[in-house]
Amino acid sequence: SAARGGDAEPLLANLLSEASIAVPLAASTRASVLKELVALAEQSWQVYDPEAILDAIRQREEMVSTALPSGVAIPHPRRPLPAALGESVMAYARTASGIPFGDPHGGLTDLFFLVCCRDDRTHLRVLARLTRLFLRPGFLEELRAAQTPSESWEKIVSAEQQLLQAS
């Protein structure tokens, strides 16, 4: 219900754009994936300090990898970077095959969601929304099957809409 503080609003659809999506992403190392994700986020025109963001997500991954056992990673700075951003922004990429990104179980990662927010509240809401999407049966398979940025964007947006209608 809308009474839950705006949680019934599209979130990912507003932070992610087709311009910030790469499918498939030509990157095969953790370092190159992070660099490419920041370059994608720059397509939003909201990134004022790409170096600061890249440093922050690199440091975060070195502390503890954001890779999940499902083959997804959510690189993000440990704390919001309001000075480096106009608005909160996301980028998404799928590599052609899984790469070693730091999954504690040794699995490979091929789906990457970069999350850069101006404030903690938005950051936590985005992570919660993504987590709920990842649990939706078939969602990750659909993303892996999507061949283009526009197809990927449509899958994410429509899955988010279904999630909101269901809650």
PDB file of N, CA and C in Angstrom, residues 15 76-77 79-82 85 87-90 115-124 126:
ATOM      1  N   LEU A  15      15.631   5.490 -11.806  1.00  0.00           N
ATOM      2  CA  LEU A  15      17.070   5.666 -11.609  1.00  0.00           C
ATOM      3  C   LEU A  15      17.892   5.049 -12.740  1.00  0.00           C
ATOM      4  N   HIS A  76      28.340  -0.754  -5.106  1.00  0.00           N
ATOM      5  CA  HIS A  76      27.848   0.533  -4.604  1.00  0.00           C
ATOM      6  C   HIS A  76      28.859   1.108  -3.628  1.00  0.00           C
ATOM      7  N   PRO A  77      28.887   2.427  -3.493  1.00  0.00           N
ATOM      8  CA  PRO A  77      29.755   3.024  -2.479  1.00  0.00           C
ATOM      9  C   PRO A  77      29.239   2.666  -1.088  1.00  0.00           C
ATOM     10  N   ARG A  79      29.075   4.589   1.473  1.00  0.00           N
ATOM     11  CA  ARG A  79      28.186   5.644   1.961  1.00  0.00           C
ATOM     12  C   ARG A  79      27.820   6.551   0.795  1.00  0.00           C
ATOM     13  N   PRO A  80      26.695   7.270   0.929  1.00  0.00           N
ATOM     14  CA  PRO A  80      26.257   8.122  -0.185  1.00  0.00           C
ATOM     15  C   PRO A  80      27.329   9.141  -0.576  1.00  0.00           C
ATOM     16  N   LEU A  81      27.320   9.529  -1.855  1.00  0.00           N
ATOM     17  CA  LEU A  81      28.291  10.498  -2.372  1.00  0.00           C
ATOM     18  C   LEU A  81      27.539  11.684  -2.985  1.00  0.00           C
ATOM     19  N   PRO A  82      26.873  12.467  -2.158  1.00  0.00           N
ATOM     20  CA  PRO A  82      26.048  13.548  -2.720  1.00  0.00           C
ATOM     21  C   PRO A  82      26.846  14.535  -3.570  1.00  0.00           C
ATOM     22  N   LEU A  85      27.319  13.431  -7.348  1.00  0.00           N
ATOM     23  CA  LEU A  85      26.130  13.123  -8.144  1.00  0.00           C
ATOM     24  C   LEU A  85      25.163  14.290  -8.199  1.00  0.00           C
ATOM     25  N   GLU A  87      21.708  13.548  -9.337  1.00  0.00           N
ATOM     26  CA  GLU A  87      20.625  12.732  -8.778  1.00  0.00           C
ATOM     27  C   GLU A  87      21.171  11.336  -8.542  1.00  0.00           C
ATOM     28  N   SER A  88      20.463  10.569  -7.717  1.00  0.00           N
ATOM     29  CA  SER A  88      20.820   9.163  -7.559  1.00  0.00           C
ATOM     30  C   SER A  88      20.711   8.484  -8.925  1.00  0.00           C
ATOM     31  N   VAL A  89      21.580   7.498  -9.168  1.00  0.00           N
ATOM     32  CA  VAL A  89      21.617   6.897 -10.496  1.00  0.00           C
ATOM     33  C   VAL A  89      22.002   5.421 -10.396  1.00  0.00           C
ATOM     34  N   MET A  90      21.559   4.643 -11.370  1.00  0.00           N
ATOM     35  CA  MET A  90      21.925   3.237 -11.472  1.00  0.00           C
ATOM     36  C   MET A  90      22.452   2.945 -12.864  1.00  0.00           C
ATOM     37  N   VAL A 115      24.736   0.881  -8.058  1.00  0.00           N
ATOM     38  CA  VAL A 115      23.788   1.738  -7.343  1.00  0.00           C
ATOM     39  C   VAL A 115      24.554   2.889  -6.695  1.00  0.00           C
ATOM     40  N   CYS A 116      24.286   4.112  -7.142  1.00  0.00           N
ATOM     41  CA  CYS A 116      24.925   5.302  -6.569  1.00  0.00           C
ATOM     42  C   CYS A 116      23.842   6.278  -6.142  1.00  0.00           C
ATOM     43  N   CYS A 117      23.689   6.447  -4.844  1.00  0.00           N
ATOM     44  CA  CYS A 117      22.613   7.297  -4.340  1.00  0.00           C
ATOM     45  C   CYS A 117      23.156   8.500  -3.586  1.00  0.00           C
ATOM     46  N   ARG A 118      22.321   9.531  -3.532  1.00  0.00           N
ATOM     47  CA  ARG A 118      22.694  10.755  -2.820  1.00  0.00           C
ATOM     48  C   ARG A 118      22.407  10.663  -1.326  1.00  0.00           C
ATOM     49  N   ASP A 119      21.590   9.692  -0.924  1.00  0.00           N
ATOM     50  CA  ASP A 119      21.234   9.606   0.492  1.00  0.00           C
ATOM     51  C   ASP A 119      20.995   8.141   0.879  1.00  0.00           C
ATOM     52  N   ASP A 120      21.121   7.873   2.170  1.00  0.00           N
ATOM     53  CA  ASP A 120      20.990   6.502   2.676  1.00  0.00           C
ATOM     54  C   ASP A 120      19.612   5.919   2.424  1.00  0.00           C
ATOM     55  N   ARG A 121      18.573   6.723   2.587  1.00  0.00           N
ATOM     56  CA  ARG A 121      17.215   6.204   2.482  1.00  0.00           C
ATOM     57  C   ARG A 121      16.961   5.644   1.078  1.00  0.00           C
ATOM     58  N   THR A 122      17.327   6.424   0.060  1.00  0.00           N
ATOM     59  CA  THR A 122      17.147   5.958  -1.321  1.00  0.00           C
ATOM     60  C   THR A 122      17.983   4.703  -1.556  1.00  0.00           C
ATOM     61  N   HIS A 123      19.221   4.738  -1.063  1.00  0.00           N
ATOM     62  CA  HIS A 123      20.133   3.602  -1.233  1.00  0.00           C
ATOM     63  C   HIS A 123      19.512   2.315  -0.679  1.00  0.00           C
ATOM     64  N   LEU A 124      19.005   2.391   0.552  1.00  0.00           N
ATOM     65  CA  LEU A 124      18.426   1.200   1.192  1.00  0.00           C
ATOM     66  C   LEU A 124      17.169   0.741   0.460  1.00  0.00           C
ATOM     67  N   VAL A 126      16.552   1.112  -2.763  1.00  0.00           N
ATOM     68  CA  VAL A 126      16.962   0.487  -4.025  1.00  0.00           C
ATOM     69  C   VAL A 126      17.459  -0.932  -3.765  1.00  0.00           C
TER      70      VAL A 126
END
